[in-house]
Coordinates of C-alpha atoms and ligand atoms in Angstrom, one line a residue:
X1 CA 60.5 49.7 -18.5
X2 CA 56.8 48.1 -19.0
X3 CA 56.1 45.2 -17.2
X4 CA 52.8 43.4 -16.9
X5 CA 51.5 41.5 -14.2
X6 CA 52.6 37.6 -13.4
X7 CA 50.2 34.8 -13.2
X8 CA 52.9 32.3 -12.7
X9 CA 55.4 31.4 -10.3
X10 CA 58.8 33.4 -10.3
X11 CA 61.4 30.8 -9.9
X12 CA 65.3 32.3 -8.3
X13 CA 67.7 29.2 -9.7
X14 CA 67.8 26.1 -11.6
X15 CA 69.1 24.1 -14.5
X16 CA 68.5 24.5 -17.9
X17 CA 67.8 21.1 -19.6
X18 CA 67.4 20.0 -22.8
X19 CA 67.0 17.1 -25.3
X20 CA 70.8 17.2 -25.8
X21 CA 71.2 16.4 -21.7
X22 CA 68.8 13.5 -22.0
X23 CA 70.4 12.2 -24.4
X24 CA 73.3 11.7 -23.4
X25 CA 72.3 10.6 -20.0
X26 CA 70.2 7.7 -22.4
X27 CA 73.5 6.8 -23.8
X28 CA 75.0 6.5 -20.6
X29 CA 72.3 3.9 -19.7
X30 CA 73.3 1.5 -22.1
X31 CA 77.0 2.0 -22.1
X32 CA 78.2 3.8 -19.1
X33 CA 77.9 1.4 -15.9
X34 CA 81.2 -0.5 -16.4
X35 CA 83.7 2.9 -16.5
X36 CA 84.2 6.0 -15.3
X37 CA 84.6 7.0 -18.9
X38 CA 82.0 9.9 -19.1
X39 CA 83.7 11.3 -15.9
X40 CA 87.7 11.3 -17.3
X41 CA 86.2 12.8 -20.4
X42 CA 84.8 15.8 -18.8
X43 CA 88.1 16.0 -16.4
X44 CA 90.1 16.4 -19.4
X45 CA 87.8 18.7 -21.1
X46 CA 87.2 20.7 -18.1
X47 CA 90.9 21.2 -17.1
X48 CA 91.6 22.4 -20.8
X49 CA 88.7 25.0 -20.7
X50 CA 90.6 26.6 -17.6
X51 CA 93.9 26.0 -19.0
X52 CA 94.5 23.4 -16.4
X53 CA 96.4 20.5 -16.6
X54 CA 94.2 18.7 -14.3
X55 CA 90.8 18.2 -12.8
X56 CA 89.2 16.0 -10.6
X57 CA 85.5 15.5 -10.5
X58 CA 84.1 14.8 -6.9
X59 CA 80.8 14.4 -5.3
X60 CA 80.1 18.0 -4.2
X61 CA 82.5 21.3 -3.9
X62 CA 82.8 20.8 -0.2
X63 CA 84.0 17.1 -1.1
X64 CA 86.7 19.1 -3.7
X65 CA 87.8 21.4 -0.5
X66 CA 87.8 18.7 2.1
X67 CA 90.4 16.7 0.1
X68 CA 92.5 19.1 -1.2
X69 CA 92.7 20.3 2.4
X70 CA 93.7 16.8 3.7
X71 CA 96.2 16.0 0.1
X72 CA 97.7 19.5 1.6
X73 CA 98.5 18.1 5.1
X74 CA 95.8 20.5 7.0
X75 CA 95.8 19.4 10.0
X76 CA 94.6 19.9 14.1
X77 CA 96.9 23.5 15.2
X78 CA 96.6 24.9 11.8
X79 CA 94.9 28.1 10.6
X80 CA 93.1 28.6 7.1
X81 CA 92.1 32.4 6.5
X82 CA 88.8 32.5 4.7
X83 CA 86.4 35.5 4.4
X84 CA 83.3 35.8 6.3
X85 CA 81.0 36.6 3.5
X86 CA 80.6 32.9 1.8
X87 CA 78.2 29.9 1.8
X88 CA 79.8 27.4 4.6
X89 CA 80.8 25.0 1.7
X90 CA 84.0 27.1 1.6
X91 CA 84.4 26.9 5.7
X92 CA 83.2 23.7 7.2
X93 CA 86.1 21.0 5.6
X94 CA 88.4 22.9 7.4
X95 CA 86.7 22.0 10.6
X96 CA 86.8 18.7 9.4
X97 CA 90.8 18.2 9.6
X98 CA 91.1 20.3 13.0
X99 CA 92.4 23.1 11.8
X100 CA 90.8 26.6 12.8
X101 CA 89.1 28.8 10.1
X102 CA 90.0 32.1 10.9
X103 CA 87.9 34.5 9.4
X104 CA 88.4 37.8 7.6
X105 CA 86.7 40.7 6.3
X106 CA 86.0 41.7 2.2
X107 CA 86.0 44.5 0.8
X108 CA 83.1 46.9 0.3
X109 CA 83.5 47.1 -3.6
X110 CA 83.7 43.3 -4.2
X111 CA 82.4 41.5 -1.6
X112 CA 86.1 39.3 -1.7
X113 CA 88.7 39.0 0.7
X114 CA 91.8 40.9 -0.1
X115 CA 95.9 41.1 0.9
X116 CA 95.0 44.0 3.7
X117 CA 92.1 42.1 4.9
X118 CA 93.9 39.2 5.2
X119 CA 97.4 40.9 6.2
X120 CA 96.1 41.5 10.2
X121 CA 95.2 37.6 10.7
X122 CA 98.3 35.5 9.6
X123 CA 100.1 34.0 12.4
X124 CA 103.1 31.6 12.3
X125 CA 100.3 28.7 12.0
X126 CA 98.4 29.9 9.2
X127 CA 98.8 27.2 6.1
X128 CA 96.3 28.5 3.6
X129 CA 94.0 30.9 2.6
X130 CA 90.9 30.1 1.2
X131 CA 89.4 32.8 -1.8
X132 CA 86.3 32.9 -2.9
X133 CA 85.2 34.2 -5.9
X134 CA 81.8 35.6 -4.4
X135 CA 78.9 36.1 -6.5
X136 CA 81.1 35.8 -9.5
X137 CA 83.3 38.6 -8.3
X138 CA 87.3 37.5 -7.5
X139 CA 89.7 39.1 -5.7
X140 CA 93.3 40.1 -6.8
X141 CA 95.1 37.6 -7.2
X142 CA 97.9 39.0 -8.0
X143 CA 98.1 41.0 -5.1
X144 CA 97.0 37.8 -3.3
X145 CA 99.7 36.0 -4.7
X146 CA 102.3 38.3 -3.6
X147 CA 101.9 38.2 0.2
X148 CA 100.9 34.8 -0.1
X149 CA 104.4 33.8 -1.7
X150 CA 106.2 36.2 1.5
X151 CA 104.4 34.5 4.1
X152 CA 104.7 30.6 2.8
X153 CA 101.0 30.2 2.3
X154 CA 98.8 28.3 0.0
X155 CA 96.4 29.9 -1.9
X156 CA 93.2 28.0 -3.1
X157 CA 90.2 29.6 -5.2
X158 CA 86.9 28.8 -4.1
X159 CA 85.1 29.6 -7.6
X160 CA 82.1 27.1 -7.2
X161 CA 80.1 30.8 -7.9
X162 CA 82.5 32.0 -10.5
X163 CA 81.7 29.9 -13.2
X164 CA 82.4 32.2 -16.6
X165 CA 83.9 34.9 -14.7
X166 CA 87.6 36.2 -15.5
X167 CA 90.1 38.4 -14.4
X168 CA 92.6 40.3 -16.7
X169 CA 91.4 37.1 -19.3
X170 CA 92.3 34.6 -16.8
X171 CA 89.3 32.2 -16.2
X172 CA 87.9 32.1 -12.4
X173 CA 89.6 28.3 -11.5
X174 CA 93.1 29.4 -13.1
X175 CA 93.9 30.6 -9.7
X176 CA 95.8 28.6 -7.0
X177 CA 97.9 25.6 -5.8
X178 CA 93.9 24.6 -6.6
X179 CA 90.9 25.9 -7.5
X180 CA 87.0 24.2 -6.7
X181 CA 83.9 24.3 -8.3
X182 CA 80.4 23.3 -8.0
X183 CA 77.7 21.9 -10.1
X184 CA 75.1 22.1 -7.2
X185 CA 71.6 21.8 -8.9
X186 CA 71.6 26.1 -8.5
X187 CA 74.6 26.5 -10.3
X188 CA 75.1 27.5 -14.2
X189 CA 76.2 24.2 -15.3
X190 CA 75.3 21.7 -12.6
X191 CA 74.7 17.5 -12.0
X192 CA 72.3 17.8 -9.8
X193 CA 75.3 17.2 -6.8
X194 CA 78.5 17.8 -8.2
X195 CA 82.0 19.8 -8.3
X196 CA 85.3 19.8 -9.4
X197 CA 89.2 20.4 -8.2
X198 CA 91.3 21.9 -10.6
X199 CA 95.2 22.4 -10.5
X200 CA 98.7 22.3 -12.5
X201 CA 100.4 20.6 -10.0
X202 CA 101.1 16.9 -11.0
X203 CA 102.3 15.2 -7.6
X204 CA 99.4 17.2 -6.0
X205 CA 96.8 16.0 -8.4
X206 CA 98.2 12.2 -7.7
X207 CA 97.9 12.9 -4.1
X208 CA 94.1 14.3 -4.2
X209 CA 93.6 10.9 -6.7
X210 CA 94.8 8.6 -4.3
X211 CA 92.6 9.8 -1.4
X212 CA 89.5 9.9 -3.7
X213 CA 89.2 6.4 -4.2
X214 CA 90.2 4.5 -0.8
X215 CA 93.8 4.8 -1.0
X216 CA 93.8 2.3 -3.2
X217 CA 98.2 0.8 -4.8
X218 CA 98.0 2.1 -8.4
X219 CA 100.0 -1.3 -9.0
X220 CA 97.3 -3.3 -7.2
X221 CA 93.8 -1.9 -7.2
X222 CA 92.8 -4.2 -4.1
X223 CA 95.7 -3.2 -1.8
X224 CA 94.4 -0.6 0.3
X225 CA 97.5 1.7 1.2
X226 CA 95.9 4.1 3.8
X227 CA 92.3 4.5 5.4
X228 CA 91.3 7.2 3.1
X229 CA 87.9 9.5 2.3
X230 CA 85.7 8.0 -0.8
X231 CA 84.6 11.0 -3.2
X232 CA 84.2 9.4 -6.2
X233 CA 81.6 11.0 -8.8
X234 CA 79.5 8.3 -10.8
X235 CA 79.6 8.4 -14.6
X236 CA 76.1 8.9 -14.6
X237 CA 77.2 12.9 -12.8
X238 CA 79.9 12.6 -16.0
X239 CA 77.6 12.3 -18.5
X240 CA 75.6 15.3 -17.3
X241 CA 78.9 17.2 -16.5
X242 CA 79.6 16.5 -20.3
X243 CA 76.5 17.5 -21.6
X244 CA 76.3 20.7 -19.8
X245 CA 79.7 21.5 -20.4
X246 CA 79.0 21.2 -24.3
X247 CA 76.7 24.3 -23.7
X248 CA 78.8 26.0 -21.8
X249 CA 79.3 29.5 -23.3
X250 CA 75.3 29.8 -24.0
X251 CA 75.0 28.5 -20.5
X252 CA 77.0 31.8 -19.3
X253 CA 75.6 34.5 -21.9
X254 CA 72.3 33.4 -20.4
X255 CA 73.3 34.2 -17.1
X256 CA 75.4 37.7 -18.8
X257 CA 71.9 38.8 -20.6
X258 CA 69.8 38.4 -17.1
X259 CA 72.7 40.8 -15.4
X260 CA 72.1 43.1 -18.3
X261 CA 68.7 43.4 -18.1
X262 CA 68.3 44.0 -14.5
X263 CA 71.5 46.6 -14.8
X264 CA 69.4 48.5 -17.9
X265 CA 66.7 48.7 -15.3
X266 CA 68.1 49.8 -12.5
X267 CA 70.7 52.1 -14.4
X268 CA 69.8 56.4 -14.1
X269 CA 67.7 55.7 -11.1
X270 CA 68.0 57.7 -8.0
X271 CA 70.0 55.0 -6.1
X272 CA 73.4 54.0 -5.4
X273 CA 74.5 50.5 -5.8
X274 CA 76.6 47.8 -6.8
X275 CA 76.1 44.6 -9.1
X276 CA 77.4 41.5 -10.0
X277 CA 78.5 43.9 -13.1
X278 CA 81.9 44.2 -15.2
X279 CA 84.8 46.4 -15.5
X280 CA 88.0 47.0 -17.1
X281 CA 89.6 43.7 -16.1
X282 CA 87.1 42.0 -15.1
X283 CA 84.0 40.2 -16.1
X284 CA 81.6 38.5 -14.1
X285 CA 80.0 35.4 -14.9
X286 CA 76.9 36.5 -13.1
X287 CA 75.5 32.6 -11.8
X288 CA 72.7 34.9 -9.7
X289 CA 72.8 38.4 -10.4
X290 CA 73.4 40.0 -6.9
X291 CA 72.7 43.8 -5.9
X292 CA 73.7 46.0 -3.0
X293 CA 71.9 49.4 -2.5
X294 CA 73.8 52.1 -0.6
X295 CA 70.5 53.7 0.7
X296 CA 70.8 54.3 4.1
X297 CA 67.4 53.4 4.7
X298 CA 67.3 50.5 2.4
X299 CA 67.4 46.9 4.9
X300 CA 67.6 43.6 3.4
X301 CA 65.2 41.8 5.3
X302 CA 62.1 44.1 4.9
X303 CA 62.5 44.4 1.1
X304 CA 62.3 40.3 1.1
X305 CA 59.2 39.9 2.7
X306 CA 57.4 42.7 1.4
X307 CA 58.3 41.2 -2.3
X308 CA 57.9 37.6 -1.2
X309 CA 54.0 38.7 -1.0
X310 CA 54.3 39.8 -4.8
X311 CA 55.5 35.9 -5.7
X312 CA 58.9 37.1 -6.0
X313 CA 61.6 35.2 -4.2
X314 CA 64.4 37.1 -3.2
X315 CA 67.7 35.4 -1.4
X316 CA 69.3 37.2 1.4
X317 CA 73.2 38.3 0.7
X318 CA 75.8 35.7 2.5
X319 CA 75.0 36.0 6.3
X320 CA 78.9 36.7 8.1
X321 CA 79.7 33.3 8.7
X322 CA 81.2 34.2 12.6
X323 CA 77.8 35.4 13.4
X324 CA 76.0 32.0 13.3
X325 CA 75.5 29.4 15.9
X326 CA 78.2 26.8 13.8
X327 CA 80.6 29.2 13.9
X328 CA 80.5 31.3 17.1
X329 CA 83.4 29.7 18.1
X330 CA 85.6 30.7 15.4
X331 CA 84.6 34.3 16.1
X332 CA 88.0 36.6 16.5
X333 CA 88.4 40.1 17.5
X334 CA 88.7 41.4 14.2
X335 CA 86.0 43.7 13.3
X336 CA 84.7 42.4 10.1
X337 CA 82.5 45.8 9.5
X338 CA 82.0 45.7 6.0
X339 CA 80.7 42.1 5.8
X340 CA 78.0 43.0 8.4
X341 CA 77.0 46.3 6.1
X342 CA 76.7 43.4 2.9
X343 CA 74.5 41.6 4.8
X344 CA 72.2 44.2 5.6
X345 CA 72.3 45.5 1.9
X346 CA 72.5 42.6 -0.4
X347 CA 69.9 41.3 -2.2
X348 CA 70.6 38.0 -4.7
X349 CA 67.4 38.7 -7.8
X350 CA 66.2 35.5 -9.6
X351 CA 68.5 34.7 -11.7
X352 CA 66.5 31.7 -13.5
X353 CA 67.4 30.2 -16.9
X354 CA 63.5 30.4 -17.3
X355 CA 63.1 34.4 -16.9
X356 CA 62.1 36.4 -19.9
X357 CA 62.5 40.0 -19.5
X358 CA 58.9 40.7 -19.1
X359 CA 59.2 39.1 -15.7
X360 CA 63.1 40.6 -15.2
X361 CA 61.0 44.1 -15.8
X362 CA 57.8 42.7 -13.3
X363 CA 60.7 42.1 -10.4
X364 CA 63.0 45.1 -11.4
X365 CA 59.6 47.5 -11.0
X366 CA 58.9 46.0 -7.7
X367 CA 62.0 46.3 -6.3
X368 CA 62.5 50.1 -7.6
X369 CA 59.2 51.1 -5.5
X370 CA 60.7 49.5 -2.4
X371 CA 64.0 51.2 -2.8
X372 CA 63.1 54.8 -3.6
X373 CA 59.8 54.9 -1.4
Ligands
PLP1 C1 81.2 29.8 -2.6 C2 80.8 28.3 -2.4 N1 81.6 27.4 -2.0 C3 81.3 26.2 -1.8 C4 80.0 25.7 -2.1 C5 79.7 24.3 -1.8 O1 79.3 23.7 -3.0 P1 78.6 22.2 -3.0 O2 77.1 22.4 -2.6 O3 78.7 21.7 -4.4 O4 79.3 21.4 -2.0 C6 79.1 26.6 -2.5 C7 77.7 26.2 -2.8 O5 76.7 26.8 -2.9 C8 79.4 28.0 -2.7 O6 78.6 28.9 -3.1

């Protein structure tokens, strides 16, 4: 690996835009301000892609979990498992209905929740469990599935990082009474704002439709049937949706070819670790290539600052949700060990549309000299 020197600013995320997005958004100037026609177009395209029968587009992911939550019934005295180790777009609309998010450990190889981890924290309230497909990796589902179905609970995939990512061929948002998405300005296709919920259940879908738009009689558009929540997307996020989703799979082999690059780097050298890599069954998506180094003396937080003052940003690895002032009292006796040890470890590398490997080789060199020093 030869890298030179950077003279310009190392960027971690963002979208990658070209004359294709603007013009569509153009055409959506002139024709798109009486209809939600650029929107249905991409729910129908988008729900195919999965092999879904439906999609909804919302405002935001946390929008698409907050009403799939309430079209579910969550409500105050009900539990919803979810894993420490995620962004609190996957926690907070449960707080929103009442209901207690009770968190859980992930495992060490993954970083996802699992059936043991969840196994110790289901009680006779628990409703649903919340997976998230962290960093691109997913759990099994089909594990999940199995003690989900004994104990009456709903499953729901949480794969706003798992765009591109599948398990034994089955896309990341296949999974679940629903799945979510977002298309948050970092993410590998993204509106600016935006998500999606996906699902194959028809009454359900009617259910979450309803309480997008006001509660609103399908017979009479002005007849307001319940006090509902608004998240309706505007066409203008549908035309973007659209255009990004017609670049889809060179969207994701982008992201794929930054992973391999780092990996190439980082592979044979005198460290052990794990990343946002493939195997067998599983590939990842990689939306920001992720690393965890096993060095005992390795920390986190050190290796952040002392790059940050070679211009290259670094994001710490999801902070155990429990441990922060929101959430402190959520915190329940389990010991969620392994999440803590992530924390410490975990390092997300700029994963920028914009990177050419002579700068993937500029950040992979820096990092190696702080790891094996
Ligand atoms: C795992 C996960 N869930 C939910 C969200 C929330 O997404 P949004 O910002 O679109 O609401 C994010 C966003 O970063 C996320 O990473």
């Amino acid at each position: 690996m030869q890298s030179k020197n950077m003279n310009h600013s190392i960027k971690m995320c963002g979208p990658s835009i070209t004359q294709h997005e603007k013009n569509i958004i153009l055409k959506m100037m002139d024709d798109g301000w009486d209809s939600y026609q650029y929107v249905e177009e991409f729910e129908e395209r988008f729900a195919k892609w999965h092999d879904r029968r439906f999609c909804l587009m919302t405002p935001c992911c946390t929008h698409a979990i907050h009403l799939g939550l309430i079209a579910l019934g969550i409500n105050i005295g009900d539990e919803v498992i979810v894993p420490e180790t995620t962004w609190t777009g996957s926690v907070a609309p449960i707080t929103y209905t009442g209901a207690r998010p009770v968190f859980c450990d992930v495992e060490k190889d993954n970083w996802c929740l699992s059936s043991d981890t969840i196994n110790t924290q289901i009680t006779s309230k628990t409703k649903a469990v919340i997976a998230v497909d962290i960093y691109g990796f997913m759990p099994d589902y089909m594990k999940l599935e199995k003690l989900c179905a004994e104990n009456n609970i709903v499953i729901i995939e949480d794969a706003a990082e798992a765009l591109g990512s599948s398990l034994r061929g089955i896309r990341a948002g296949k999974f679940g009474l629903f799945s979510v998405h977002s298309f948050h300005r970092t993410k590998t296709i993204t509106t600016g704002e935006g998500g999606a919920l996906l699902t194959d259940d028809e009454n359900f879908y009617k259910r979450c439709k309803f309480l997008r738009d006001h509660g609103r009689s399908a017979e009479q558009p002005y007849l307001i049937l319940e006090a509902t929540t608004k998240y309706m997307p505007s066409n203008l996020m549908g035309a973007m949706a659209c255009a990004q989703l017609d670049r889809i799979n060179e969207l994701i082999s982008i992201k794929q070819a930054i992973r391999d690059r780092y990996l190439s780097n980082f592979e044979g050298q005198d460290f052990d670790f794990t990343l946002t890599s493939d195997n067998t069954n599983f590939v990842n998506g990689c939306w920001a290539t992720t690393l965890v180094i096993e060095n005992e003396a390795f920390n986190s937080s050190s290796t952040i600052k002392n790059l940050a003052f070679k211009g290259i940003p670094l994001r710490p690895f999801f902070r155990p949700l429990s441990s922060m002032p929101a959430y402190t009292n959520y915190k329940n006796k389990s010991n969620n060990s392994n999440s803590d040890w992530l924390f410490k470890k975990g390092i997300t590398l700029p994963s920028h549309y914009e990177l050419d490997n002579n700068t993937i080789d500029y950040i992979s060199d820096h990092l190696l000299k702080e790891i094996v020093s």
